[in-house]
């Protein structure tokens, strides 16, 4: 099995102004991540891919294009989670047939699913696809908070490799690492990479790596090497950039930053604001000049 540790960009998707997928732009974003950001892999179909605003057909199209562009150059994780379990299975089967190294699925959201329902969801996707699974835990968007015992229950399925941990609960992160040392953790908040790396996470999956991937790797590797002051200096610069990105509109601003690098990153998908205002554009230029 391919090594899934390291730095993974949560892949952005380029859309045309009418909301359709811009295949050429998507391929350029992928190339930029591999050739310039030197990432170890891509996480396709996540929040950053604006996935939850897309149709099943579009999600498949993105998985197909990404695999076709990447081939076997870097590791590929397909996020297939959906409140529609049948869709999650269908996407999981599709990505598995395409040759994705692993699946990931967001905890089912919107309805207040019980833990047995959540466990059933993961076991079903795994059983029907035969692929490995990374739990995508992002409580601030899903409202789903799982504790140490619940992760342990999910981990009883040997195909669950670990968790993409997009939360600031470092106590839980530490407890998970201690309790389940053989399960992997990918840090999900780029602005908290240093503390997550200090606690021994195995990798990181992030949106800002699409433009700031080189610094992200430095933070990660310096922290692993115990060079905390050096790592912190880079985390400070990184977080000045991330603060600016978040204040200006997360995915839209990362796309504008990519465009300033010559990448056809396109528009966002409605109901998110699709197009940057002149003010947002000016702010993106300022961020590029200062930090990239
Ligand atoms: O999962 C990303 N989460 C979302 C990873 O986009 C919701 C992160 O990379 C954040 O975008 C980033 C900024 O807060 O850390």
XYZ file of C-alpha atoms and ligand atoms in Angstrom:
307
model
C 0.000 0.000 0.000
C 1.156 3.489 -0.798
C 2.478 5.708 1.993
C -0.232 8.153 2.959
C 1.822 10.187 5.388
C 2.964 13.717 4.662
C 1.612 16.877 3.124
C -1.639 16.624 1.169
C -3.356 19.536 -0.505
C -7.107 19.609 -0.125
C -7.644 20.106 -3.829
C -9.431 23.218 -5.080
C -11.639 22.899 -8.151
C -11.759 25.484 -10.902
C -15.280 26.402 -12.021
C -16.419 28.449 -14.994
C -18.548 31.514 -14.385
C -21.715 29.465 -15.104
C -20.731 26.985 -12.365
C -19.561 24.161 -14.637
C -16.219 22.434 -14.001
C -13.249 24.024 -15.765
C -11.261 20.913 -16.628
C -8.246 22.771 -17.973
C -8.111 24.899 -14.849
C -8.513 21.883 -12.580
C -5.600 20.174 -14.303
C -3.487 23.308 -13.877
C -4.258 23.443 -10.145
C -3.201 19.802 -9.850
C 0.019 20.419 -11.762
C 0.825 23.433 -9.616
C 0.376 21.380 -6.459
C 2.616 18.579 -7.687
C 5.262 20.559 -9.566
C 5.550 23.707 -7.435
C 4.130 22.898 -4.008
C 5.750 19.443 -4.073
C 2.943 17.867 -2.109
C 2.965 14.187 -1.205
C -0.611 13.771 -2.294
C -4.012 15.247 -2.987
C -7.258 15.015 -1.046
C -9.939 15.201 -3.713
C -13.579 16.052 -3.083
C -13.240 17.667 0.312
C -14.663 20.883 1.704
C -12.018 22.764 -0.245
C -13.208 21.089 -3.432
C -16.613 22.702 -2.757
C -17.814 19.123 -2.903
C -21.029 19.447 -0.940
C -22.442 21.845 -3.532
C -21.911 19.427 -6.438
C -23.936 16.719 -8.151
C -22.883 13.059 -8.145
C -21.966 13.314 -11.826
C -19.737 16.315 -11.152
C -18.046 14.638 -8.182
C -17.223 11.646 -10.381
C -15.931 13.899 -13.125
C -13.527 15.547 -10.685
C -12.271 12.174 -9.417
C -11.726 11.064 -13.013
C -9.874 14.195 -14.119
C -7.687 14.219 -11.011
C -6.642 10.586 -11.433
C -6.021 11.110 -15.131
C -3.781 14.099 -14.442
C -1.934 12.637 -11.461
C -1.562 9.062 -12.711
C 0.716 7.576 -10.051
C 2.837 10.640 -9.355
C 1.478 11.315 -5.874
C -0.942 9.621 -3.495
C -4.657 10.232 -3.989
C -7.413 10.225 -1.398
C -11.052 10.486 -2.505
C -13.500 12.105 -0.101
C -16.785 10.371 -0.863
C -18.816 11.139 2.249
C -22.377 12.309 1.860
C -25.590 12.391 3.862
C -26.825 10.170 1.044
C -25.157 6.860 1.911
C -25.995 5.342 -1.469
C -24.176 8.215 -3.140
C -21.181 7.750 -0.827
C -21.007 4.062 -1.789
C -21.376 4.819 -5.499
C -18.614 7.439 -5.347
C -16.441 5.147 -3.274
C -16.802 2.331 -5.790
C -16.031 4.717 -8.628
C -12.911 6.163 -6.987
C -11.722 2.691 -6.020
C -12.073 1.476 -9.615
C -10.127 4.514 -10.773
C -7.296 3.456 -8.493
C -7.510 5.941 -5.640
C -5.170 4.889 -2.838
C -7.721 5.411 -0.098
C -11.185 6.787 0.590
C -12.228 9.316 3.154
C -15.734 10.198 4.286
C -16.993 13.118 6.300
C -19.057 12.127 9.327
C -22.694 12.197 8.175
C -24.088 15.606 9.044
C -27.242 17.742 9.153
C -29.414 15.148 10.944
C -28.351 14.205 14.432
C -27.234 10.692 13.607
C -26.605 8.379 16.529
C -23.162 6.857 16.916
C -24.343 3.386 15.790
C -25.692 5.059 12.655
C -22.341 6.732 12.044
C -20.513 3.431 12.545
C -22.903 1.697 10.159
C -22.225 4.403 7.550
C -18.453 3.820 7.630
C -18.723 0.037 7.728
C -21.114 0.086 4.768
C -18.869 2.237 2.576
C -15.892 0.038 3.425
C -17.767 -3.216 2.867
C -19.166 -2.131 -0.494
C -15.922 -0.673 -1.836
C -13.258 -2.867 -0.245
C -11.053 0.213 0.050
C -9.362 1.728 3.088
C -10.970 4.645 4.871
C -9.908 7.847 6.602
C -12.583 9.337 8.859
C -13.053 13.027 8.107
C -13.868 14.734 11.386
C -14.686 18.429 11.153
C -16.982 19.183 14.103
C -17.201 22.933 13.523
C -18.975 22.360 10.207
C -20.780 19.073 10.869
C -21.678 19.438 14.548
C -20.503 15.838 15.020
C -18.185 15.485 18.018
C -16.777 12.032 18.619
C -14.831 11.012 21.681
C -11.981 8.626 22.239
C -14.185 5.523 22.699
C -16.134 6.276 19.525
C -12.980 6.543 17.470
C -11.985 3.222 19.008
C -15.256 1.706 17.818
C -14.677 2.959 14.275
C -11.089 1.689 14.403
C -12.346 -1.843 15.112
C -12.889 -2.038 11.373
C -9.346 -2.847 10.193
C -9.799 -0.817 7.034
C -10.164 2.445 8.956
C -6.645 3.843 8.823
C -7.180 6.941 10.925
C -8.683 10.400 10.949
C -8.402 13.713 9.203
C -8.647 15.801 12.323
C -9.956 19.289 11.561
C -10.395 20.578 15.080
C -8.477 22.536 17.664
C -8.993 20.012 20.448
C -5.388 19.094 21.119
C -6.248 17.134 24.225
C -8.379 14.771 22.149
C -5.650 14.654 19.505
C -3.057 13.647 22.080
C -5.381 11.072 23.665
C -6.081 9.546 20.237
C -2.381 9.242 19.443
C -1.715 7.604 22.794
C -4.688 5.251 22.692
C -4.363 4.211 19.045
C -0.681 4.592 18.113
C -1.091 2.477 14.991
C -3.794 4.698 13.549
C -2.796 7.734 11.555
C -3.846 11.320 12.129
C -3.791 14.033 9.498
C -3.989 17.581 10.842
C -6.786 19.539 9.205
C -6.245 23.103 10.356
C -3.259 24.578 8.554
C -3.007 27.450 11.048
C -2.461 24.891 13.843
C 0.019 22.666 12.071
C 2.878 23.206 14.477
C 1.074 22.068 17.636
C -0.456 19.142 15.766
C 2.951 18.107 14.440
C 4.427 18.460 17.937
C 1.829 15.963 19.153
C 2.939 13.485 16.532
C 0.423 13.635 13.700
C 1.433 11.657 10.632
C 0.473 14.166 8.008
C -1.622 17.181 7.186
C -4.385 17.872 4.698
C -5.093 21.515 3.969
C -6.576 24.061 1.643
C -3.832 26.642 1.987
C -1.189 24.145 0.841
C -2.438 24.856 -2.698
C -0.454 28.098 -2.432
C 1.597 27.748 0.757
C 2.600 24.091 0.508
C 6.328 24.661 0.659
C 6.116 26.549 3.963
C 3.691 23.969 5.300
C 6.224 21.221 4.728
C 8.906 23.287 6.454
C 6.727 23.764 9.531
C 5.915 20.066 9.601
C 9.452 18.811 9.144
C 11.105 21.365 11.436
C 8.648 20.483 14.192
C 9.277 16.781 13.714
C 13.007 17.517 13.980
C 12.449 19.372 17.258
C 13.386 22.759 15.808
C 10.396 24.501 17.309
C 11.613 28.091 17.147
C 12.361 27.807 13.442
C 9.025 26.120 12.847
C 7.218 28.808 14.825
C 8.782 31.619 12.802
C 7.352 30.018 9.641
C 4.006 29.307 11.298
C 3.779 33.020 12.171
C 4.256 34.070 8.538
C 1.882 31.322 7.424
C -0.781 32.481 9.844
C -0.462 36.114 8.757
C -1.253 34.797 5.289
C -4.071 32.504 6.481
C -5.610 35.300 8.564
C -5.695 37.469 5.452
C -7.156 34.635 3.370
C -9.895 33.862 5.894
C -10.886 37.527 6.252
C -11.107 37.926 2.475
C -13.044 34.708 1.651
C -11.284 31.357 1.973
C -11.520 29.453 -1.311
C -12.103 32.520 -3.447
C -8.902 34.128 -2.178
C -6.786 30.997 -2.611
C -8.085 30.847 -6.192
C -7.134 34.485 -6.778
C -3.667 33.770 -5.381
C -3.329 30.857 -7.796
C -4.443 33.055 -10.677
C -1.684 35.492 -9.778
C 0.698 32.545 -10.265
C -0.726 31.960 -13.731
C -3.013 29.067 -12.756
C -6.534 29.153 -14.216
C -8.216 28.599 -10.847
C -11.560 29.987 -11.971
C -14.623 30.873 -9.956
C -16.276 29.392 -6.881
C -19.503 27.479 -6.901
C -22.750 29.161 -5.853
C -24.278 29.566 -3.324
C -20.758 30.611 -2.359
C -19.852 33.957 -3.860
C -18.506 32.948 -7.253
C -16.496 35.995 -8.234
C -14.140 38.254 -6.327
C -15.030 41.928 -5.957
C -12.384 44.503 -6.928
C -11.665 44.925 -3.202
C -11.165 41.181 -2.706
C -8.917 41.106 -5.733
C -6.831 43.982 -4.409
C -6.495 42.226 -1.066
C -5.376 39.020 -2.781
C -2.688 40.960 -4.656
C -1.520 42.472 -1.410
C -1.313 39.025 0.209
C 0.641 37.672 -2.723
C 3.153 40.519 -2.577
C 3.618 40.169 1.147
C 3.687 36.412 1.581
C 4.100 34.462 -1.651
O -9.781 20.530 5.926
C -9.435 22.798 5.569
N -10.746 23.000 6.097
C -11.700 23.638 5.424
C -9.015 21.404 5.777
O -11.512 24.179 4.367
C -13.042 23.670 6.049
C -8.360 23.684 6.188
O -7.230 23.570 5.372
C -8.769 25.137 6.319
O -9.298 25.609 5.117
C -7.620 26.054 6.697
C -8.094 27.473 6.971
O -8.865 27.517 8.148
O -6.942 25.548 7.796
